[in-house]
Coordinates of C-alpha atoms in Angstrom, one line a residue:
M1 CA 2.9 18.3 -37.2
S2 CA 6.5 17.6 -37.9
K3 CA 7.6 19.4 -34.7
A4 CA 5.0 17.4 -32.8
W5 CA 6.3 14.1 -34.1
K6 CA 9.9 15.1 -33.3
L7 CA 8.9 16.1 -29.8
M8 CA 7.1 12.9 -29.3
R9 CA 10.1 10.8 -30.3
V10 CA 12.3 12.8 -28.0
M11 CA 9.9 12.3 -25.0
V12 CA 9.6 8.6 -25.7
K13 CA 13.4 8.2 -25.7
M14 CA 13.7 10.2 -22.5
Q15 CA 11.1 8.1 -20.7
L16 CA 11.9 4.6 -22.1
S17 CA 15.7 4.8 -22.8
M18 CA 17.9 2.1 -21.3
A19 CA 21.0 4.3 -21.5
N20 CA 21.2 5.1 -17.8
K21 CA 20.1 1.7 -16.6
S22 CA 22.6 -0.5 -14.7
S23 CA 23.4 -4.0 -15.9
M24 CA 21.5 -5.3 -12.9
E25 CA 18.3 -3.4 -13.9
K26 CA 18.6 -4.6 -17.5
F27 CA 19.0 -8.2 -16.2
G28 CA 16.0 -7.6 -13.9
Y29 CA 13.9 -6.6 -17.0
I30 CA 14.9 -9.8 -18.7
M31 CA 14.0 -12.0 -15.7
I32 CA 10.7 -10.2 -15.4
G33 CA 10.0 -10.8 -19.1
L34 CA 10.8 -14.5 -18.7
M35 CA 8.6 -14.8 -15.6
M36 CA 5.7 -13.1 -17.4
I37 CA 5.6 -15.8 -20.1
P38 CA 3.7 -18.4 -18.0
F39 CA 1.4 -15.6 -16.6
G40 CA 0.7 -14.6 -20.2
L41 CA -0.1 -18.1 -21.2
L42 CA -2.4 -18.4 -18.2
I43 CA -4.2 -15.2 -19.2
L44 CA -4.7 -16.5 -22.8
F45 CA -6.1 -19.8 -21.5
F46 CA -8.4 -17.9 -19.2
I47 CA -9.7 -15.6 -22.0
Q48 CA -10.2 -18.4 -24.4
G49 CA -12.2 -20.4 -21.9
I50 CA -14.5 -17.5 -21.1
I51 CA -15.1 -16.5 -24.7
G52 CA -15.7 -20.1 -25.7
N53 CA -18.2 -20.8 -23.0
M54 CA -20.1 -17.5 -23.6
Y55 CA -20.2 -18.1 -27.3
A56 CA -21.6 -21.6 -26.9
A57 CA -24.4 -20.2 -24.7
L58 CA -25.3 -17.0 -26.6
E59 CA -24.8 -18.1 -30.3
P60 CA -28.0 -20.3 -30.4
I61 CA -30.2 -17.3 -29.5
G62 CA -28.4 -14.9 -31.8
N63 CA -26.9 -12.7 -29.0
E64 CA -23.2 -13.6 -29.5
G65 CA -22.6 -9.9 -30.1
V66 CA -22.9 -9.4 -26.4
I67 CA -19.5 -10.9 -26.0
L68 CA -17.9 -8.2 -28.0
G69 CA -20.1 -5.6 -26.3
L70 CA -18.9 -6.7 -22.8
L71 CA -15.4 -6.8 -24.1
F72 CA -15.4 -3.2 -25.5
V73 CA -17.2 -1.9 -22.4
M74 CA -14.6 -3.5 -20.1
M75 CA -11.7 -2.1 -22.2
T76 CA -13.3 1.4 -22.3
F77 CA -13.6 1.3 -18.5
I78 CA -10.0 0.1 -18.1
F79 CA -8.7 2.7 -20.5
C80 CA -10.5 5.6 -18.7
F81 CA -9.4 4.4 -15.3
T82 CA -5.8 3.9 -16.4
S83 CA -5.6 7.2 -18.3
I84 CA -6.5 9.3 -15.2
G85 CA -3.2 8.6 -13.5
T86 CA -1.0 8.6 -16.6
V87 CA -2.5 11.8 -18.0
L88 CA -2.1 13.7 -14.7
S89 CA 1.4 12.4 -14.2
S90 CA 2.6 13.1 -17.8
F91 CA 0.7 16.3 -18.5
Y92 CA 0.9 18.2 -15.2
F93 CA 2.9 16.6 -12.4
A94 CA 6.1 15.7 -14.3
E95 CA 9.1 17.9 -13.4
D96 CA 9.8 18.8 -17.0
V97 CA 6.4 20.2 -17.7
E98 CA 7.1 23.9 -17.2
S99 CA 10.5 23.7 -19.0
F100 CA 8.7 23.1 -22.3
I101 CA 6.6 26.3 -22.0
S102 CA 9.6 28.5 -22.9
L103 CA 10.4 26.4 -26.0
P104 CA 9.1 27.4 -29.4
F105 CA 6.3 24.9 -29.4
Q106 CA 2.5 25.3 -29.6
P107 CA 0.5 23.8 -26.7
Y108 CA -1.0 21.1 -28.9
Q109 CA 2.5 20.0 -30.0
I110 CA 3.7 19.6 -26.4
L111 CA 0.4 17.8 -25.6
F112 CA 0.9 15.5 -28.6
G113 CA 4.4 14.6 -27.5
K114 CA 3.4 14.1 -23.9
S115 CA 0.6 11.8 -24.9
A116 CA 3.0 9.2 -26.4
V117 CA 4.1 7.4 -23.2
P118 CA 0.5 7.3 -21.7
F119 CA -0.8 6.0 -25.0
L120 CA 1.8 3.3 -25.2
S121 CA 0.8 2.0 -21.8
L122 CA -2.8 1.8 -23.1
Y123 CA -1.6 -0.1 -26.1
G124 CA 0.2 -2.5 -23.8
L125 CA -3.1 -3.3 -22.1
N126 CA -4.8 -3.4 -25.5
T127 CA -2.4 -6.0 -26.8
I128 CA -2.6 -8.2 -23.7
L129 CA -6.4 -8.2 -23.3
L130 CA -8.3 -7.0 -26.4
L131 CA -6.2 -8.4 -29.2
P132 CA -6.3 -12.1 -28.1
S133 CA -10.0 -11.7 -27.2
L134 CA -10.8 -10.6 -30.8
V135 CA -8.8 -13.4 -32.2
F136 CA -10.5 -16.0 -30.0
Y137 CA -13.9 -14.6 -30.9
G138 CA -13.0 -14.8 -34.6
I139 CA -11.9 -18.4 -34.2
H140 CA -15.1 -19.5 -32.4
S141 CA -17.4 -17.6 -34.9
G142 CA -15.5 -18.9 -37.9
S143 CA -15.0 -15.4 -39.3
G144 CA -13.1 -14.7 -42.5
V145 CA -10.3 -12.4 -43.4
L146 CA -12.5 -9.3 -43.5
Y147 CA -13.3 -9.7 -39.8
Y148 CA -9.6 -9.8 -38.8
L149 CA -8.9 -6.8 -41.0
L150 CA -11.6 -4.7 -39.5
G151 CA -10.9 -6.1 -36.1
F152 CA -7.3 -4.9 -36.3
I153 CA -8.5 -1.4 -37.2
V154 CA -11.0 -1.4 -34.4
W155 CA -8.3 -2.7 -32.0
A156 CA -5.9 0.1 -33.1
L157 CA -8.6 2.9 -32.6
T158 CA -10.3 1.6 -29.4
P159 CA -8.0 3.4 -26.9
I160 CA -8.4 6.8 -28.6
I161 CA -11.8 7.9 -27.4
P162 CA -11.5 6.9 -23.8
F163 CA -8.1 8.5 -23.5
V164 CA -9.3 11.7 -25.2
L165 CA -12.4 12.0 -23.1
T166 CA -10.5 11.5 -19.9
A167 CA -7.8 13.9 -20.9
I168 CA -10.3 16.7 -21.8
V169 CA -12.2 16.3 -18.5
L170 CA -8.9 16.6 -16.6
M171 CA -7.8 19.6 -18.6
F172 CA -11.0 21.4 -17.7
I173 CA -10.5 20.5 -14.0
M174 CA -6.9 21.6 -14.0
R175 CA -7.8 24.8 -15.8
F176 CA -10.5 26.0 -13.4
A177 CA -9.4 24.4 -10.1
N178 CA -7.7 26.9 -7.8
I179 CA -4.5 24.8 -7.7
S180 CA -2.1 27.7 -7.3
K181 CA -3.0 28.0 -3.6
N182 CA -3.7 24.3 -3.0
K183 CA -1.2 22.6 -5.3
D184 CA -0.5 19.3 -3.4
R185 CA -4.1 19.0 -2.1
T186 CA -5.4 19.4 -5.6
K187 CA -3.0 16.7 -6.9
V188 CA -4.3 14.3 -4.3
L189 CA -8.0 15.0 -4.9
V190 CA -7.6 14.8 -8.7
G191 CA -5.6 11.6 -8.2
L192 CA -8.7 10.1 -6.4
L193 CA -10.8 10.6 -9.5
G194 CA -9.9 7.1 -10.6
F195 CA -11.2 5.7 -7.4
V196 CA -14.5 7.6 -7.7
F197 CA -14.8 6.9 -11.4
A198 CA -14.5 3.1 -10.8
I199 CA -17.2 3.2 -8.1
G200 CA -19.5 5.6 -10.1
I201 CA -19.5 3.4 -13.2
N202 CA -20.4 0.4 -11.0
V203 CA -23.3 2.3 -9.4
L204 CA -24.7 3.4 -12.8
V205 CA -24.5 -0.1 -14.2
R206 CA -26.2 -1.6 -11.1
L207 CA -28.9 1.0 -11.0
D208 CA -29.8 0.2 -14.6
S209 CA -29.4 -3.5 -14.4
G210 CA -32.8 -4.0 -12.9
T211 CA -34.7 -2.4 -15.8
G212 CA -36.2 -4.4 -18.6
N213 CA -37.3 -8.0 -19.0
A214 CA -34.3 -10.3 -19.3
A215 CA -36.2 -13.1 -20.9
E216 CA -37.6 -10.7 -23.6
M217 CA -34.2 -9.3 -24.3
L218 CA -32.8 -12.8 -24.9
T219 CA -35.3 -13.4 -27.6
Q220 CA -34.6 -10.1 -29.4
Q221 CA -31.4 -9.8 -31.4
N222 CA -29.0 -7.1 -30.1
A223 CA -31.5 -6.1 -27.4
L224 CA -29.2 -7.5 -24.7
L225 CA -26.2 -5.8 -26.5
E226 CA -27.9 -2.5 -26.3
L227 CA -28.4 -2.9 -22.6
V228 CA -24.8 -3.9 -22.0
T229 CA -23.4 -0.9 -24.0
K230 CA -26.0 1.6 -22.9
F231 CA -23.5 3.9 -21.3
F232 CA -20.8 3.3 -23.9
P233 CA -22.1 4.0 -27.4
T234 CA -18.7 3.5 -29.0
A235 CA -18.7 -0.1 -27.6
Y236 CA -22.0 -0.7 -29.4
F237 CA -20.7 0.7 -32.7
S238 CA -17.6 -1.5 -32.5
S239 CA -19.6 -4.6 -31.7
I240 CA -22.1 -4.1 -34.5
A241 CA -19.3 -3.3 -37.0
L242 CA -17.6 -6.7 -36.2
T243 CA -20.8 -8.8 -35.9
D244 CA -22.6 -7.5 -39.0
I245 CA -19.7 -7.8 -41.4
G246 CA -20.7 -7.6 -45.0
S247 CA -23.9 -5.7 -44.4
W248 CA -24.6 -2.0 -44.8
T249 CA -25.4 -1.7 -41.1
G250 CA -22.0 -3.1 -40.2
L251 CA -20.2 -0.8 -42.7
F252 CA -22.1 2.3 -41.4
Y253 CA -21.2 1.6 -37.8
F254 CA -17.6 0.9 -38.7
L255 CA -17.2 4.1 -40.6
L256 CA -19.0 6.0 -37.8
F257 CA -16.5 4.5 -35.2
V258 CA -13.5 5.5 -37.4
A259 CA -14.9 9.1 -37.9
L260 CA -15.5 9.5 -34.1
S261 CA -12.0 8.4 -33.4
L262 CA -10.5 10.8 -35.8
G263 CA -12.8 13.5 -34.6
A264 CA -11.7 12.8 -31.0
I265 CA -8.1 13.4 -32.0
L266 CA -8.9 16.8 -33.5
L267 CA -11.0 17.7 -30.5
F268 CA -8.2 16.7 -28.2
L269 CA -5.6 18.9 -29.9
T270 CA -8.1 21.8 -30.2
V271 CA -9.0 21.7 -26.5
G272 CA -5.4 21.3 -25.6
Q273 CA -4.3 24.3 -27.6
R274 CA -6.8 26.4 -25.6
F275 CA -6.6 25.1 -22.1
Y276 CA -3.4 23.1 -21.5
F277 CA -1.0 26.0 -20.8
K278 CA -3.5 27.6 -18.5
G279 CA -3.7 24.5 -16.4
V280 CA 0.1 24.0 -16.4
L281 CA 0.8 27.6 -15.4
G282 CA -1.4 27.3 -12.3
L283 CA 1.0 24.7 -11.0
S284 CA 3.8 27.2 -10.4
G285 CA 1.9 29.1 -7.7
G286 CA 2.1 28.4 -4.1
K287 CA 0.6 29.4 -0.8
R288 CA 2.8 31.3 1.6
S289 CA 2.4 30.3 5.2
E290 CA 3.5 32.3 8.2
F291 CA 5.6 30.8 11.0
D292 CA 3.8 30.7 14.3
E293 CA 6.1 29.8 17.1
E294 CA 3.3 29.2 19.7
K295 CA 1.5 26.7 17.4
V296 CA 4.8 24.9 16.8
Q297 CA 5.6 24.6 20.5
K298 CA 2.2 23.1 21.2
H299 CA 3.0 20.2 18.9
V300 CA 6.6 19.7 20.0
K301 CA 6.9 16.8 22.4
Q302 CA 9.4 14.1 23.1
Q303 CA 8.8 10.6 21.7
S304 CA 10.7 7.5 20.8
I305 CA 12.9 7.5 17.7
L306 CA 11.0 4.7 16.1
M307 CA 7.7 6.5 16.5
S308 CA 9.1 9.7 15.0
L309 CA 10.5 7.8 12.0
W310 CA 7.2 6.0 11.5
K311 CA 5.2 9.3 11.6
K312 CA 7.7 10.9 9.2
E313 CA 7.2 8.1 6.7
I314 CA 3.4 8.2 7.0
R315 CA 3.3 11.9 6.5
I316 CA 5.5 11.7 3.4
I317 CA 3.2 9.1 1.9
F318 CA 0.0 11.0 2.7
R319 CA 1.3 14.4 1.7
T320 CA 3.1 13.5 -1.5
P321 CA 0.4 13.2 -4.2
T322 CA 2.2 10.5 -6.2
F323 CA 3.0 8.4 -3.2
F324 CA -0.6 8.8 -1.9
T325 CA -2.2 7.6 -5.1
Q326 CA 0.3 4.9 -5.8
I327 CA 0.4 3.5 -2.3
V328 CA -2.7 4.4 -0.3
V329 CA -5.3 4.4 -3.1
Q330 CA -3.8 1.4 -4.8
S331 CA -3.6 -0.6 -1.6
L332 CA -7.1 0.2 -0.4
F333 CA -8.9 0.2 -3.8
F334 CA -9.8 -3.5 -3.9
P335 CA -11.3 -3.8 -0.3
V336 CA -13.2 -0.5 -0.5
F337 CA -14.5 -1.4 -4.0
L338 CA -15.6 -4.8 -2.8
I339 CA -17.4 -3.4 0.2
I340 CA -19.3 -0.8 -1.9
I341 CA -20.4 -3.5 -4.4
M342 CA -21.8 -5.6 -1.6
M343 CA -23.6 -2.6 0.0
L344 CA -25.2 -1.6 -3.4
D345 CA -26.4 -5.2 -3.9
P346 CA -27.4 -6.5 -0.4
N347 CA -29.3 -9.4 -1.9
G348 CA -26.5 -10.3 -4.4
P349 CA -24.7 -13.7 -4.6
L350 CA -21.9 -12.5 -2.3
T351 CA -24.1 -11.6 0.6
G352 CA -24.4 -14.4 3.1
W353 CA -21.7 -16.4 1.2
G354 CA -19.8 -16.8 4.5
T355 CA -22.5 -18.9 6.0
Q356 CA -21.9 -21.6 3.3
L357 CA -18.3 -22.1 4.5
N358 CA -19.6 -24.3 7.3
V359 CA -20.5 -27.0 4.8
I360 CA -17.1 -27.0 3.1
E361 CA -14.2 -29.0 4.4
G362 CA -12.2 -26.8 6.8
K363 CA -8.9 -27.5 5.2
K364 CA -10.0 -26.3 1.8
V365 CA -11.6 -23.2 3.3
I366 CA -8.6 -22.0 5.2
L367 CA -6.1 -22.8 2.3
G368 CA -8.4 -21.2 -0.2
M369 CA -8.7 -18.0 1.8
F370 CA -4.9 -18.0 2.4
G371 CA -4.3 -18.2 -1.3
L372 CA -6.6 -15.2 -2.0
T373 CA -4.8 -13.3 0.8
V374 CA -1.4 -13.9 -0.9
V375 CA -2.7 -12.5 -4.1
A376 CA -4.3 -9.5 -2.4
L377 CA -1.3 -8.6 -0.3
G378 CA 1.5 -9.8 -2.6
I379 CA 2.0 -6.4 -4.3
N380 CA 2.5 -3.8 -1.6
P381 CA 3.8 -0.5 -3.1
A382 CA 4.7 0.8 0.3
S383 CA 7.2 -2.1 0.8
F384 CA 9.0 -2.1 -2.6
S385 CA 9.4 1.7 -2.5
S386 CA 10.6 1.9 1.2
V387 CA 14.2 3.0 0.4
S388 CA 13.6 4.5 -3.0
R389 CA 11.0 7.0 -1.6
D390 CA 13.8 8.9 0.1
G391 CA 15.6 9.6 -3.2
K392 CA 18.8 11.6 -2.8
S393 CA 17.9 12.4 0.8
W394 CA 18.6 8.8 1.7
F395 CA 22.2 9.7 2.5
N396 CA 21.0 11.9 5.4
H397 CA 20.5 8.6 7.3
L398 CA 24.3 8.0 7.1
Y399 CA 25.0 11.2 9.1
L400 CA 22.3 11.0 11.7
P401 CA 23.0 9.2 15.0
I402 CA 20.1 6.7 14.4
P403 CA 20.8 2.9 14.2
A404 CA 20.2 1.4 10.8
S405 CA 18.0 -1.3 12.4
K406 CA 15.5 1.4 13.6
V407 CA 15.4 3.1 10.2
I408 CA 14.6 -0.1 8.4
L409 CA 12.2 -1.2 11.1
S410 CA 10.2 2.0 10.8
K411 CA 9.9 1.5 7.0
L412 CA 8.9 -2.1 7.6
L413 CA 6.2 -1.0 10.0
V414 CA 4.8 1.5 7.5
S415 CA 4.6 -1.2 4.9
F416 CA 2.8 -3.5 7.3
F417 CA 0.5 -0.7 8.4
M418 CA -0.8 -0.4 4.8
N419 CA -1.4 -4.1 4.6
F420 CA -3.1 -4.0 8.0
L421 CA -5.5 -1.4 6.7
S422 CA -6.4 -3.7 3.8
I423 CA -6.9 -6.6 6.1
L424 CA -9.0 -4.6 8.5
L425 CA -11.4 -3.5 5.7
L426 CA -11.6 -7.0 4.4
S427 CA -12.4 -8.2 7.9
L428 CA -15.3 -5.8 8.1
A429 CA -16.6 -7.1 4.8
A430 CA -16.2 -10.7 5.9
L431 CA -17.9 -10.3 9.3
I432 CA -20.7 -7.8 8.5
V433 CA -21.6 -8.4 4.9
L434 CA -20.4 -11.9 4.1
K435 CA -21.2 -13.2 7.6
V436 CA -18.2 -15.4 7.7
P437 CA -18.2 -17.6 10.9
F438 CA -16.1 -16.1 13.7
I439 CA -13.7 -19.0 14.0
I440 CA -12.9 -19.0 10.3
W441 CA -12.5 -15.2 10.3
F442 CA -10.2 -15.3 13.4
L443 CA -7.9 -18.0 11.9
W444 CA -7.8 -16.1 8.6
F445 CA -7.1 -12.8 10.4
V446 CA -4.1 -14.3 12.2
I447 CA -2.7 -15.9 9.0
S448 CA -3.3 -12.7 7.1
L449 CA -1.3 -10.6 9.6
I450 CA 1.7 -13.0 9.4
T451 CA 1.4 -13.1 5.6
G452 CA 1.3 -9.3 5.5
W453 CA 4.4 -9.0 7.5
I454 CA 6.2 -11.5 5.3
A455 CA 5.1 -9.6 2.2
S456 CA 6.4 -6.4 3.7
I457 CA 9.8 -7.9 4.4
A458 CA 10.0 -9.4 0.9
G459 CA 9.3 -6.0 -0.8
L460 CA 11.7 -4.2 1.5
I461 CA 14.5 -6.7 0.7
I462 CA 14.0 -6.3 -3.0
D463 CA 14.0 -2.5 -2.8
L464 CA 17.0 -2.5 -0.4
Y465 CA 18.9 -4.6 -2.9
T466 CA 18.2 -2.5 -5.9
P467 CA 16.9 1.0 -4.8
K468 CA 16.2 3.8 -7.2
L469 CA 17.5 7.0 -5.5
N470 CA 18.5 9.2 -8.4
W471 CA 15.0 10.1 -9.4
T472 CA 13.8 13.6 -10.2
D473 CA 10.1 12.8 -10.2
E474 CA 8.3 10.6 -7.7
R475 CA 6.7 8.7 -10.5
E476 CA 10.0 7.1 -11.4
V477 CA 9.9 5.2 -8.1
F478 CA 7.1 3.1 -9.5
K479 CA 7.0 3.6 -13.3
G480 CA 9.0 1.2 -15.4
R481 CA 10.6 -0.7 -12.6
F482 CA 8.2 -3.7 -12.5
I483 CA 9.8 -4.4 -9.1
G484 CA 6.4 -5.1 -7.5
I485 CA 6.1 -8.3 -9.6
V486 CA 9.3 -9.8 -8.1
P487 CA 8.1 -10.2 -4.5
L488 CA 4.7 -11.4 -5.7
A489 CA 6.3 -14.0 -7.9
L490 CA 8.5 -15.2 -5.0
E491 CA 5.6 -15.3 -2.6
A492 CA 3.4 -17.1 -5.1
A493 CA 6.2 -19.7 -5.6
V494 CA 6.9 -20.3 -1.9
F495 CA 3.3 -20.1 -0.6
G496 CA 2.0 -22.1 -3.6
V497 CA 4.3 -25.0 -2.6
V498 CA 3.1 -24.7 1.0
I499 CA -0.6 -24.7 -0.1
L500 CA 0.0 -27.7 -2.5
I501 CA 1.7 -29.7 0.2
L502 CA -0.9 -29.1 2.9
W503 CA -3.7 -29.6 0.4
N504 CA -2.5 -33.1 -0.5
S505 CA -1.4 -34.0 3.0
G506 CA -3.2 -36.3 5.3
L507 CA -4.0 -33.4 7.7
E508 CA -7.7 -32.8 8.4
G509 CA -9.6 -30.3 10.3
I510 CA -9.5 -26.5 10.2
W511 CA -7.6 -26.2 13.5
T512 CA -4.9 -28.7 12.6
V513 CA -4.3 -27.3 9.2
S514 CA -4.3 -23.7 10.5
S515 CA -1.9 -24.5 13.3
V516 CA 0.5 -26.1 10.9
L517 CA 0.2 -23.3 8.4
I518 CA 0.8 -20.7 11.1
L519 CA 3.9 -22.6 12.2
V520 CA 5.2 -22.7 8.7
L521 CA 4.5 -19.0 8.2
L522 CA 6.4 -18.2 11.5
I523 CA 9.4 -20.2 10.3
I524 CA 9.3 -18.3 6.9
T525 CA 9.0 -15.0 8.9
A526 CA 12.1 -15.9 10.9
I527 CA 14.1 -16.8 7.8
T528 CA 13.1 -13.6 5.9
Q529 CA 13.8 -11.5 8.9
Y530 CA 17.3 -13.0 9.2
F531 CA 18.0 -12.3 5.6
L532 CA 16.8 -8.7 6.0
N533 CA 19.0 -8.2 9.0
R534 CA 22.0 -9.6 7.1
M535 CA 21.3 -7.4 4.1
V536 CA 21.0 -4.3 6.3
Q537 CA 24.4 -5.0 7.7
Q538 CA 25.9 -5.5 4.3
K539 CA 24.1 -2.9 2.1
Y540 CA 22.9 -0.1 4.4
Y541 CA 26.1 2.0 4.4
K542 CA 27.1 0.9 0.8
I543 CA 24.1 2.0 -1.2
L544 CA 25.1 4.3 -4.1

């Protein structure tokens, strides 16, 4: 295993090294770290409140273990969902994958090294969400030192099994899928697995949620915990291990969880030794297409420069697997997921919620919906990757007889188009499922369109100021830059002040507040558009 550890250290340094980062990028990381402090404190406050309230409600009936069960189920789901993208990117779609095949390493050693960075991303989530949750639960339950000792071990082992199971499934898919003839298409379809996985888990949970008598479960110890963790046995083992500390039952489940985690590592390396190279070698193939002049001539027609540029950008996004999963899937995941949840539960609490908006003060309704829109549209991957997506081919723009304003406008329209798709899907959910009154929907729709345009400009300005053009793999456009947080933070600060002022103002009535809000947004649009035009004049021909 010494070679595997050395390989892992090399790969981690290659991925996370700051050696080639500019001083501006390093300063950006520092600023992002400082901005994340208040967000981190807010997350801790939120977690503490939830666990405290749930413990106060469940502890009298002896079902406080449900808190840990829900926690481990949630983390298992998050780890599986996150691992799909990181495993595919690191194991198969990275540019350096095939270069390792010729080196004197076994498949399991390369797999071990390539697992380091994806695993570190899981431990980041593990530290932010699971670790403070376990600490807060221990505080509320008055647990002793033994709980924190076992809790730390469980925390360290929790990401292993979800990661291993996800990686093994993907290795089987990549081994037997006919990817040599359909390389890019397979990348896109496999990238959509995360989308299907999230929806599938929700369907399974909802289909099973109606079984059993809830009142009877509340009176039986661990009955509710068994229901919550029915599809995630390891979550049940972890919960019992930390709730029945000091008993033989708790010790048995703790040792069982540790044994399963260690066994998962061995299974991962064994399966990887047999199947990993076979899946990787399939990536090198390709499908040869013949040039048909007649078919080409049928599609050749004159059109405006702006439309041609827009179509080119859209095709690059939809035909490049990494861009498709990072931009299209990520942008549309929330609205599609929300619609499916409401369709699966037509009698749920969300259905018909829109009709209740008539009894709420109009100002609060429109400002609240505006705040949710800012959060939903604040991070737009299409905007903060507008320039960086071109990579080294960006410099072709400098030689083509196309005005800089049209190139930037085409990229801005693409970013806005992705926001528009999200707004359109949310509109369908609001009108058809939530039954939001038409007047409220119409005002929200207009405000959302303006907000989406501002969000697109903000992301484009940030990317134009610090583009990443020297990438060798499309993942580098998104990974490790944290650039998406910057426009969201700026928008949250500006729009938060606007919401606060209008909320505490003497303005009343939905039409009055909406009119003032739209006017303010139009002013902000004009200001951001002016700064974008100035930056295009100053930076467009000087980007290095």
